[in-house]
Amino acid sequence: MKYLRILSALLAAALMCVSAGAQDANSARTIIKSVNVGSDAGKALTCKDIVGPKVRPSLKRYGWTAESELTDKPKWSRPRVPVLPKSDNPEVSYGKVPSRNEFGISRGWTVSPDGASVAVYRVDETQVGSFPLLDINSRAGSLKSIKYPMNGMESEHVSLCVCDTLGSILNTLDVTDFDDERYLAGVSWTPDSKGILVQVVDRAQHHMHLNLYDAADGSFVRTLLEEENDAWIEPLDDLHFVKGTELFIYRTDNRDGYRQLYLCDLEGRIRRLTQCTADVDYTANDGNYIYYTSAEVSPVENHLFRMKLQYLKGQRRKPAIERIRFGKPEQLTQASGWHSVSLSPDFSHFIDVWSAVDVPGRCLLCTADGKVERELSSAADPMGPFLPLTVEMGTVPSADPSLVNYYRLVKPADFDPARKYPLIVYVYGGPHSQMVQDRWLGGIRYWELLMAQKGYVLYIQDNRGTQNRGAAFEKAINRRCGEAESADQIAGLQQLIAEGWVDESRIGVCGWSYGGFMTLTLATKYPEMFKAAACGGPVVDWKWYEVMYGERYMDNPETNPEGFAATSLADKAALLKSRLLICQGMEDGTVLPINSLSFMQSCVENNVLAEYFPYPRSEHNVTGPWREQLYLKWTDFFESWL
């Protein structure tokens, strides 16, 4: 019996390898991984289940003490907020995150290494227009006015002050590049606390100057380097000084086609550090090794690497940048999947938390050179108590014949390619997103599992414009948001249709935010293909979206009138042939309700039947206890119309 079980396991593994290799010879779709979860004795998922912890893998977490000791009770504490200047003008703020959290900015202040000074953002919204949102919390109702810098209109003015620890302003950096609506990103102190480096970006986001300023009086010292791009420039990172030196690491996708790391000095000299044809991200350094994560193994995997810096002639404090030797990169994580790491303060070890399509999660303790010391914890498959289904991840042809796009497919467990199935496309497709990764169940959204148990197939695909595939892939959407993305989505969908198992009379599409924009774009651009469409918080016209994000990808209505006309959905309701549901948080300060309401007005004017479901007290995303109702609404909509 023991040997029979072993033989059965080996046979099952062999069959899995065959199924994960590729489809039949007539298919251009390649399956990379496939996994079956659930059990025949299980129960059907409910909307309450998918908003709770039951379906999510439980993995014990670990961290480090300040003394580099491993702990299973890590303390996650927010940085202490320093004393900040006060403003008498309600439209001027100190320490506020500027630029609506774009450019990777998550905090409105940065403390100097010696702790004696603080660089503080000053945000002046005097010129920014206001937009009213309805607040129903009072008996009579009221309007809550928010500042919203709309594409092509007046924007905020941002400056950077140097303050002492009591909140007194010592000086303001003398930034004169471009005009007053410039952006200030990547604010970084020099190790001696005497200088401040700032990445200054023009409002059009085509030019960037990396400037050095004197922290003592705010004066401009020099421009270290410049970037320009006809599509856009988007700095996303602070600068990271190499420990014990005045060299720093800078990341950009504007020099070699991918987000790469560069070693720079304060005189403006620069050398490319990483040499792969993939996007990378800085992790840490100990002065000898630079640690970074990279997509070079696969765009859907994330692995830790390190590279040694070799200094010559003992010039440790101020080494000549051109004489430093770069060691060969070492890959430190090996298992196929998506790895997130935490290095110990003394750089002797790291914690590797990872999962894969077919691995719910593992937490490993590794030495700094990547050797696994022991497993700290592992997660069980949480789908055991529920009905079975299948999740696969792979590639499909792109509308650009030189590319492939990654997808995940969620299918009923008894899927039979000889039958016909209703299919729902779940789409996001916008910048900074990656919906498909080699994580547990492909980065699943659990509503997909619920619908697959009901007999639907769910299709999720990344397209041109999304991240982790290099600059050309990401910038293919420049000035024409929605066009390359929708072409790629349709190319993938047509591949599935060609395989013969899709019920072409029962195809739906849904998404939120940029995904809402994509849902309406697909439903109006390819109306014969979709029977039902549901979306939330959709951008309907980029002229109603914010300056920082909208102008980066679309420019503005004056400089790109053709692009705005082609991508606007405000006048395209008459093209709809599908049933439509739009959900909208009525306190949404990200995608203003004017977008969805304008589309609904177009539906009224063109006798188009559509459902509008407001969430009166929700912001951009419907969260908390109300999310269960959102899933109930979407489930009911597709079961009614698909």
XYZ file of C-alpha atoms in Angstrom:
642
model
C 0.000 0.000 0.000
C 2.871 2.371 0.843
C 4.486 1.861 -2.572
C 1.112 2.258 -4.295
C 0.670 5.668 -2.625
C 4.152 6.712 -3.717
C 3.491 5.565 -7.297
C 0.179 7.449 -7.353
C 1.876 10.624 -6.103
C 4.587 10.377 -8.754
C 1.969 9.856 -11.471
C -0.041 12.848 -10.265
C 3.092 14.996 -10.276
C 3.932 13.877 -13.787
C 0.439 14.705 -15.013
C 0.687 18.141 -13.365
C 3.953 18.830 -15.199
C 2.367 17.854 -18.520
C -0.682 20.046 -17.940
C 1.446 23.012 -16.844
C 3.724 22.943 -19.862
C 1.433 24.127 -22.630
C -2.006 23.815 -24.148
C -2.673 21.660 -27.181
C -0.737 22.253 -30.376
C -3.411 24.603 -31.757
C -3.219 26.980 -28.782
C -0.881 29.949 -28.466
C -1.513 30.028 -24.711
C 1.171 28.633 -22.413
C 0.402 27.387 -18.915
C 3.232 28.018 -16.455
C 1.595 26.693 -13.300
C -1.714 25.125 -12.361
C -3.112 24.074 -9.001
C -6.306 22.432 -7.748
C -7.693 23.515 -4.374
C -10.747 22.677 -2.298
C -12.553 19.389 -1.767
C -15.696 17.702 -3.049
C -16.962 17.532 0.519
C -16.484 21.274 0.995
C -19.063 24.041 1.015
C -19.652 26.916 -1.355
C -17.970 30.209 -0.555
C -20.153 33.112 0.528
C -19.582 36.842 0.273
C -19.073 36.888 4.035
C -16.328 34.269 3.678
C -14.349 36.235 1.119
C -14.185 39.438 3.173
C -12.948 37.555 6.243
C -9.758 35.668 7.084
C -11.067 32.150 6.411
C -9.872 31.923 2.800
C -6.512 33.631 3.357
C -3.393 31.648 4.262
C -2.271 32.179 7.860
C 1.506 32.525 8.163
C 3.255 33.366 11.432
C 5.431 36.437 10.943
C 8.873 37.182 12.313
C 11.069 40.262 12.592
C 14.282 41.607 14.089
C 15.216 43.365 17.269
C 17.653 46.286 17.156
C 20.355 43.807 18.229
C 19.664 41.571 15.182
C 17.928 38.910 17.231
C 15.074 37.025 15.582
C 11.688 37.618 17.209
C 8.218 36.208 16.635
C 6.730 39.337 18.196
C 7.970 42.041 15.845
C 7.028 45.596 16.703
C 5.772 47.570 13.742
C 5.926 51.204 14.753
C 5.358 54.310 12.701
C 8.106 56.933 12.613
C 7.662 59.551 15.296
C 6.171 62.719 13.853
C 8.455 65.671 14.619
C 7.217 69.070 15.730
C 6.115 70.812 12.542
C 5.524 74.485 11.712
C 1.987 75.799 12.118
C 0.098 77.648 9.418
C -2.520 80.333 9.965
C -3.788 79.811 6.417
C -6.036 76.721 6.066
C -4.945 76.418 2.428
C -1.256 76.173 3.374
C -0.001 73.044 5.181
C 3.339 71.957 6.625
C 4.260 68.287 6.713
C 1.429 67.272 4.375
C 2.194 64.664 1.726
C 2.345 66.666 -1.530
C 1.335 65.736 -5.058
C -1.513 63.489 -3.874
C 0.920 60.713 -2.886
C 2.447 60.441 -6.359
C 6.214 59.992 -7.013
C 6.476 57.441 -4.233
C 6.040 60.165 -1.586
C 4.425 58.766 1.555
C 5.522 61.278 4.220
C 5.596 65.051 4.431
C 8.905 65.367 6.292
C 12.386 63.822 6.450
C 14.671 63.958 9.507
C 18.402 64.567 9.022
C 20.834 61.729 9.933
C 22.048 63.617 13.023
C 18.463 64.251 14.157
C 19.002 67.996 14.502
C 17.001 69.182 11.479
C 13.909 68.253 9.514
C 13.142 68.844 5.827
C 9.428 69.664 5.717
C 7.107 69.993 2.736
C 5.094 73.207 2.533
C 2.005 72.693 0.367
C 0.117 75.774 -0.841
C -3.297 74.922 -2.327
C -4.510 78.519 -2.648
C -4.852 78.272 -6.425
C -6.352 74.782 -6.447
C -10.040 74.487 -7.240
C -12.537 72.944 -4.824
C -15.047 70.173 -5.458
C -18.148 69.469 -3.311
C -18.959 65.994 -1.982
C -22.274 65.200 -0.291
C -22.058 64.341 3.410
C -25.252 62.608 4.623
C -24.182 62.224 8.250
C -26.164 65.247 9.426
C -29.953 65.347 9.354
C -30.110 68.087 6.742
C -27.065 66.906 4.810
C -24.151 69.123 3.892
C -21.437 69.572 1.299
C -17.875 68.618 2.125
C -15.554 70.646 -0.041
C -12.197 69.145 -1.008
C -9.275 70.649 -2.894
C -8.889 68.829 -6.212
C -6.278 69.930 -8.798
C -7.911 68.917 -12.070
C -6.016 68.083 -15.239
C -5.049 71.254 -17.103
C -6.124 73.556 -14.256
C -4.246 75.288 -11.432
C -2.187 73.024 -9.206
C -0.589 73.228 -5.775
C 2.705 75.001 -5.090
C 5.216 72.887 -3.159
C 8.345 74.083 -1.398
C 10.749 72.505 1.065
C 11.660 74.081 4.401
C 14.494 73.201 6.749
C 13.277 73.293 10.363
C 14.747 72.662 13.788
C 13.298 70.097 16.178
C 10.989 72.718 17.716
C 9.245 73.352 14.400
C 10.906 76.705 13.672
C 11.683 77.344 10.001
C 15.390 77.935 9.483
C 15.298 78.412 5.705
C 13.526 77.400 2.523
C 15.406 75.640 -0.273
C 16.109 77.948 -3.194
C 14.424 75.832 -5.866
C 14.036 77.827 -9.087
C 13.862 75.098 -11.753
C 10.900 75.181 -14.139
C 7.869 77.007 -12.649
C 6.022 77.221 -9.317
C 3.911 74.137 -10.079
C 6.975 71.888 -10.146
C 7.187 68.665 -8.131
C 9.766 67.940 -5.425
C 10.431 64.220 -5.010
C 12.978 61.856 -3.505
C 14.076 64.234 -0.734
C 17.288 62.790 0.782
C 19.831 64.121 3.286
C 23.561 63.643 2.779
C 25.204 61.470 5.483
C 26.820 64.505 7.167
C 23.429 66.290 7.442
C 24.861 69.282 5.575
C 23.187 68.787 2.219
C 19.755 67.920 0.835
C 19.211 66.191 -2.496
C 15.916 66.776 -4.317
C 14.571 65.412 -7.589
C 12.852 68.432 -9.164
C 10.295 67.584 -11.857
C 8.519 70.015 -14.163
C 4.719 70.011 -14.123
C 4.547 68.382 -17.571
C 6.707 65.559 -16.145
C 9.098 65.430 -19.076
C 12.186 66.806 -17.273
C 13.905 66.150 -13.951
C 16.914 67.781 -12.251
C 18.620 66.029 -9.351
C 19.823 69.019 -7.314
C 22.005 69.418 -4.237
C 21.181 72.198 -1.745
C 23.035 73.527 1.291
C 20.942 72.696 4.360
C 22.470 75.581 6.370
C 20.994 78.369 4.241
C 18.894 76.577 1.561
C 21.123 77.746 -1.279
C 21.447 75.781 -4.512
C 24.809 74.002 -4.829
C 24.701 72.115 -8.132
C 22.670 69.900 -10.429
C 24.112 66.391 -10.293
C 22.224 64.888 -13.219
C 19.248 65.464 -15.491
C 16.606 63.245 -17.075
C 14.188 63.962 -19.908
C 11.658 61.865 -21.788
C 8.972 62.688 -24.352
C 6.587 60.247 -22.682
C 7.151 60.976 -18.987
C 9.658 61.114 -16.156
C 8.566 59.602 -12.867
C 11.066 59.401 -10.001
C 9.740 56.959 -7.410
C 12.565 56.601 -4.893
C 14.636 58.394 -2.314
C 18.399 58.174 -2.720
C 20.285 55.610 -0.635
C 23.832 56.352 0.483
C 26.310 53.519 0.564
C 27.170 52.994 4.233
C 30.391 54.723 5.244
C 30.734 56.708 2.009
C 29.371 59.741 0.166
C 28.292 57.588 -2.774
C 24.592 57.000 -3.303
C 22.290 54.690 -5.237
C 19.779 56.138 -7.665
C 17.063 54.265 -9.594
C 15.545 55.207 -12.951
C 14.051 53.543 -16.038
C 15.076 56.421 -18.273
C 18.648 55.437 -19.149
C 18.688 51.770 -20.102
C 15.072 50.781 -20.691
C 14.416 49.213 -17.284
C 14.354 50.438 -13.692
C 18.010 49.931 -12.839
C 20.302 50.963 -9.981
C 23.093 53.483 -10.565
C 26.014 54.415 -8.340
C 26.490 58.195 -8.133
C 28.653 60.712 -6.291
C 28.021 64.285 -5.163
C 29.967 65.690 -8.119
C 27.489 64.260 -10.617
C 29.394 61.211 -11.805
C 27.226 58.145 -12.439
C 27.808 54.471 -13.209
C 25.278 51.754 -13.949
C 25.297 49.228 -11.124
C 22.798 46.541 -12.175
C 23.087 45.209 -15.722
C 20.006 43.017 -16.228
C 17.202 43.520 -18.748
C 14.536 43.631 -16.049
C 13.146 46.034 -13.472
C 14.920 46.017 -10.103
C 14.273 47.642 -6.736
C 16.752 48.658 -4.042
C 16.496 46.787 -0.725
C 19.474 47.696 1.525
C 23.265 47.947 1.763
C 25.904 47.359 4.429
C 28.694 49.254 2.698
C 30.096 46.111 1.121
C 27.052 44.570 -0.562
C 24.109 46.174 -2.332
C 20.936 44.084 -1.849
C 18.116 44.426 -4.353
C 15.102 42.552 -5.706
C 14.752 41.841 -9.396
C 12.316 40.543 -12.018
C 15.111 39.054 -14.130
C 14.139 35.447 -13.372
C 10.608 36.204 -14.562
C 8.360 39.298 -14.558
C 5.916 37.389 -12.347
C 8.588 36.383 -9.802
C 10.453 38.499 -7.273
C 13.909 37.432 -6.057
C 16.604 38.858 -3.803
C 20.078 39.514 -5.223
C 23.235 41.131 -3.922
C 26.310 42.674 -5.526
C 29.663 43.342 -3.863
C 31.428 46.701 -4.085
C 35.207 46.400 -4.119
C 37.081 49.539 -3.048
C 40.621 50.175 -4.256
C 43.611 51.582 -2.370
C 41.725 51.924 0.908
C 39.710 54.966 -0.233
C 36.789 53.955 1.964
C 35.266 57.295 2.897
C 35.610 59.071 -0.451
C 36.352 56.349 -2.989
C 36.829 57.353 -6.614
C 33.609 56.184 -8.241
C 35.303 55.207 -11.484
C 37.736 52.878 -9.691
C 35.219 50.824 -7.730
C 34.759 47.297 -8.989
C 31.335 45.664 -9.052
C 31.157 41.996 -8.143
C 29.067 39.432 -9.986
C 25.395 39.494 -8.886
C 24.378 36.642 -6.582
C 20.808 35.340 -6.519
C 19.928 34.702 -2.868
C 16.374 33.315 -3.143
C 15.853 30.243 -5.291
C 12.366 28.784 -5.015
C 10.012 29.795 -7.828
C 7.602 32.427 -6.535
C 7.353 35.902 -5.061
C 9.818 36.656 -2.230
C 9.607 39.498 0.297
C 12.663 39.814 2.523
C 13.712 41.507 5.746
C 17.445 41.856 6.410
C 18.729 41.835 9.971
C 20.317 45.104 11.175
C 23.773 43.490 11.180
C 23.196 41.973 7.695
C 24.097 38.477 8.859
C 20.675 36.982 8.020
C 17.419 37.685 6.268
C 13.834 36.503 6.671
C 12.330 35.253 3.420
C 8.530 35.303 3.255
C 7.306 33.845 -0.009
C 4.465 32.105 -1.750
C 3.747 30.770 -5.224
C 0.685 29.853 -7.255
C 0.758 26.410 -5.643
C 2.390 27.350 -2.291
C 0.181 29.126 0.298
C 3.198 30.623 2.061
C 6.503 29.870 3.772
C 8.735 31.876 6.097
C 12.443 30.968 6.065
C 15.476 32.088 8.026
C 18.460 32.483 5.689
C 22.071 33.528 6.068
C 23.189 36.619 4.170
C 24.555 34.491 1.331
C 21.179 32.839 0.759
C 21.622 29.532 2.575
C 18.440 28.373 4.308
C 19.042 27.789 8.020
C 15.538 26.658 8.882
C 11.868 27.074 8.141
C 10.194 29.381 10.629
C 6.586 28.794 9.615
C 4.431 27.581 6.768
C 0.819 28.194 5.829
C -1.758 25.488 5.249
C -4.059 25.570 2.241
C -7.104 27.468 3.579
C -9.370 26.234 0.767
C -9.793 22.716 2.193
C -13.238 23.401 3.715
C -14.590 24.783 0.431
C -15.686 23.362 -2.904
C -12.897 22.647 -5.398
C -11.672 24.753 -8.269
C -8.574 25.211 -10.430
C -6.268 28.205 -10.806
C -3.688 28.440 -13.567
C -1.132 31.065 -14.534
C 0.490 31.469 -17.936
C 1.043 33.670 -20.979
C -1.078 34.650 -23.965
C -0.168 36.550 -27.141
C -0.331 40.335 -26.954
C -1.838 42.632 -29.550
C 1.794 43.582 -30.092
C 3.163 40.429 -31.809
C 6.588 40.905 -30.226
C 5.177 40.433 -26.711
C 3.262 38.031 -24.517
C 1.098 38.971 -21.552
C 0.655 37.102 -18.270
C -2.749 35.868 -17.140
C -4.471 33.858 -14.431
C -7.509 31.708 -15.121
C -9.870 30.518 -12.372
C -12.015 27.560 -13.408
C -14.569 25.206 -11.888
C -12.810 22.029 -10.749
C -14.781 19.888 -13.189
C -13.839 22.135 -16.118
C -14.320 20.302 -19.421
C -12.947 22.022 -22.564
C -15.634 20.250 -24.587
C -18.323 22.277 -22.790
C -19.241 25.971 -23.012
C -18.710 28.270 -20.023
C -19.713 31.833 -19.176
C -16.600 33.965 -18.695
C -15.937 37.133 -16.662
C -12.926 39.344 -17.403
C -11.668 41.061 -14.241
C -9.524 43.996 -15.350
C -7.394 46.755 -13.889
C -4.686 47.316 -16.476
C -3.335 50.684 -15.317
C 0.127 51.988 -14.385
C 1.857 50.714 -11.226
C -0.290 47.579 -11.223
C 0.507 43.916 -11.688
C -2.520 41.689 -11.277
C -0.759 38.422 -12.108
C 2.171 37.294 -9.967
C 3.599 33.950 -8.909
C 1.963 34.290 -5.503
C -0.626 32.045 -3.870
C -3.286 31.331 -6.509
C -1.672 33.870 -8.826
C -2.405 36.891 -6.612
C -6.078 35.947 -6.370
C -8.985 38.204 -5.494
C -11.288 35.892 -3.603
C -14.483 36.910 -5.379
C -12.999 35.092 -8.380
C -13.092 31.827 -6.391
C -16.691 32.385 -5.386
C -17.784 32.941 -8.988
C -15.785 29.961 -10.264
C -17.624 27.745 -7.766
C -20.850 29.006 -9.345
C -19.727 27.763 -12.770
C -18.088 30.862 -14.263
C -14.533 31.078 -15.587
C -12.647 34.192 -14.413
C -9.933 35.691 -16.637
C -7.399 38.211 -15.312
C -4.588 39.542 -17.503
C -1.882 42.190 -17.310
C -1.425 44.324 -20.406
C 0.898 46.956 -21.790
C 0.976 49.907 -19.414
C 1.422 47.801 -16.288
C 4.648 47.561 -14.320
C 7.603 45.185 -14.030
C 8.117 44.760 -17.774
C 10.379 47.718 -18.584
C 9.903 51.291 -19.769
C 8.730 50.588 -23.318
C 6.046 48.191 -22.089
C 4.836 50.634 -19.445
C 4.954 53.719 -21.660
C 3.066 52.157 -24.564
C -0.052 53.937 -23.240
C 1.447 57.432 -23.531
C -1.210 60.067 -24.398
C -3.795 57.364 -25.334
C -4.839 55.627 -22.121
C -7.094 52.642 -22.743
C -6.100 51.864 -26.319
C -3.089 49.532 -26.008
C -4.547 48.110 -22.803
C -7.906 47.188 -24.348
C -6.247 45.794 -27.487
C -4.167 43.466 -25.295
C -7.187 42.403 -23.234
C -9.126 41.541 -26.384
C -6.173 39.650 -27.867
C -6.060 37.458 -24.756
C -9.813 36.986 -24.730
C -9.856 36.016 -28.408
C -7.258 33.333 -27.667
C -9.598 31.808 -25.086
C -12.541 32.012 -27.482
C -10.485 30.274 -30.187
C -10.024 27.304 -27.862
C -13.747 26.641 -28.147
C -14.903 26.448 -24.534
C -16.081 30.058 -24.013
C -19.798 30.719 -24.376
C -19.515 33.814 -26.582
C -23.068 34.861 -25.704
C -22.167 35.059 -21.990
C -19.010 37.163 -21.572
C -18.827 39.811 -18.836
C -16.260 42.355 -17.715
C -15.692 44.179 -14.412
C -13.150 46.405 -12.674
C -12.652 49.318 -10.288
C -10.941 52.729 -10.652
C -8.602 52.431 -13.653
C -10.264 49.050 -14.014
C -13.605 50.857 -14.103
C -12.279 53.030 -16.916
C -11.099 49.874 -18.682
C -14.468 48.150 -18.141
C -16.356 51.013 -19.809
C -13.715 51.264 -22.527
C -14.009 47.566 -23.385
C -17.819 47.571 -23.193
C -18.133 50.573 -25.539
C -15.210 49.794 -27.860
C -16.165 46.136 -28.333
C -19.922 46.207 -27.628
C -20.734 42.984 -29.484
C -18.402 40.986 -27.251
C -19.803 41.717 -23.778
C -23.233 40.885 -22.362
C -22.734 42.388 -18.886
C -20.338 44.954 -17.403
C -19.903 46.093 -13.794
C -17.518 48.774 -12.594
C -16.762 51.022 -9.655
C -15.296 54.520 -9.347
C -14.507 54.731 -13.084
C -12.550 57.527 -14.746
C -14.823 58.637 -17.589
C -12.812 61.542 -18.990
C -9.201 62.334 -18.060
C -10.031 66.048 -17.968
C -11.860 65.266 -14.694
C -8.884 63.520 -13.143
C -6.070 64.977 -11.066
C -3.070 66.886 -12.417
C -0.271 64.656 -11.107
C -1.392 61.270 -12.423
C -3.529 62.392 -15.351
C -1.029 64.770 -16.947
C 1.781 62.206 -16.652
C -0.011 59.736 -18.905
C -2.284 61.966 -20.987
C -0.727 65.469 -20.907
C -3.651 67.925 -20.873
C -6.645 68.771 -23.090
C -4.789 71.649 -24.762
C -1.622 69.754 -25.640
C -3.340 66.434 -26.462
C -6.873 67.182 -27.725
C -6.946 64.139 -30.018
C -5.971 61.792 -27.197
C -8.602 63.199 -24.835
C -11.308 62.960 -27.477
C -10.387 59.391 -28.399
C -10.267 58.076 -24.828
C -13.187 59.992 -23.305
C -16.195 57.839 -22.445
C -18.546 60.728 -21.672
C -20.169 60.568 -25.104
C -19.989 56.815 -25.703
C -22.930 55.460 -23.684
C -24.953 55.020 -26.891
C -22.451 52.387 -28.030
C -23.297 50.055 -25.141
C -25.029 46.779 -25.895
C -24.334 45.122 -22.527
C -26.193 45.514 -19.278
C -24.247 47.908 -17.077
C -23.793 48.427 -13.335
C -21.800 51.394 -12.009
C -20.963 51.591 -8.295
C -19.678 54.860 -6.847
C -18.476 55.997 -3.465
C -20.169 59.360 -3.078
C -17.347 60.692 -0.871
C -14.735 59.624 -3.425
C -11.947 62.203 -3.470
C -9.795 60.182 -5.899
C -12.110 59.601 -8.862
C -14.742 62.279 -8.408
C -18.422 61.274 -8.809
C -18.689 63.745 -11.701
C -17.150 60.978 -13.811
C -19.757 58.273 -13.264
C -22.669 60.722 -13.018
C -21.745 62.203 -16.388
C -21.771 58.741 -17.939
C -25.170 58.048 -16.383
C -26.489 61.312 -17.826
C -25.333 60.118 -21.232
C -27.205 56.850 -20.617
C -30.364 58.863 -19.834
C -30.003 60.960 -22.971
C -29.511 57.875 -25.153
C -32.184 55.646 -23.567
C -29.547 53.195 -22.373
C -30.666 51.015 -19.467
C -27.995 51.027 -16.762
C -27.912 50.571 -13.002
C -26.255 53.108 -10.712
C -25.493 52.049 -7.154
C -24.147 54.787 -4.873
C -22.312 54.062 -1.642
C -23.280 57.262 0.191
C -20.620 57.160 2.919
C -17.764 55.441 1.053
C -14.672 57.003 -0.422
C -12.854 55.601 -3.454
C -12.961 51.978 -2.299
C -15.843 50.368 -0.475
C -14.151 48.966 2.616
C -15.001 47.584 6.030
C -18.431 46.090 6.754
C -19.914 47.486 3.538
C -17.634 45.425 1.280
C -19.698 42.285 1.766
C -22.691 44.116 0.309
C -20.580 45.201 -2.676
C -19.737 41.568 -3.427
C -23.380 40.593 -2.974
C -24.352 43.284 -5.479
C -21.800 42.239 -8.102
C -22.639 38.549 -7.679
C -26.346 39.217 -8.053
C -25.738 41.410 -11.108
C -23.776 38.789 -13.032
C -26.092 35.955 -12.020
C -29.022 38.057 -13.252
C -27.548 39.129 -16.590
C -24.878 36.573 -17.469
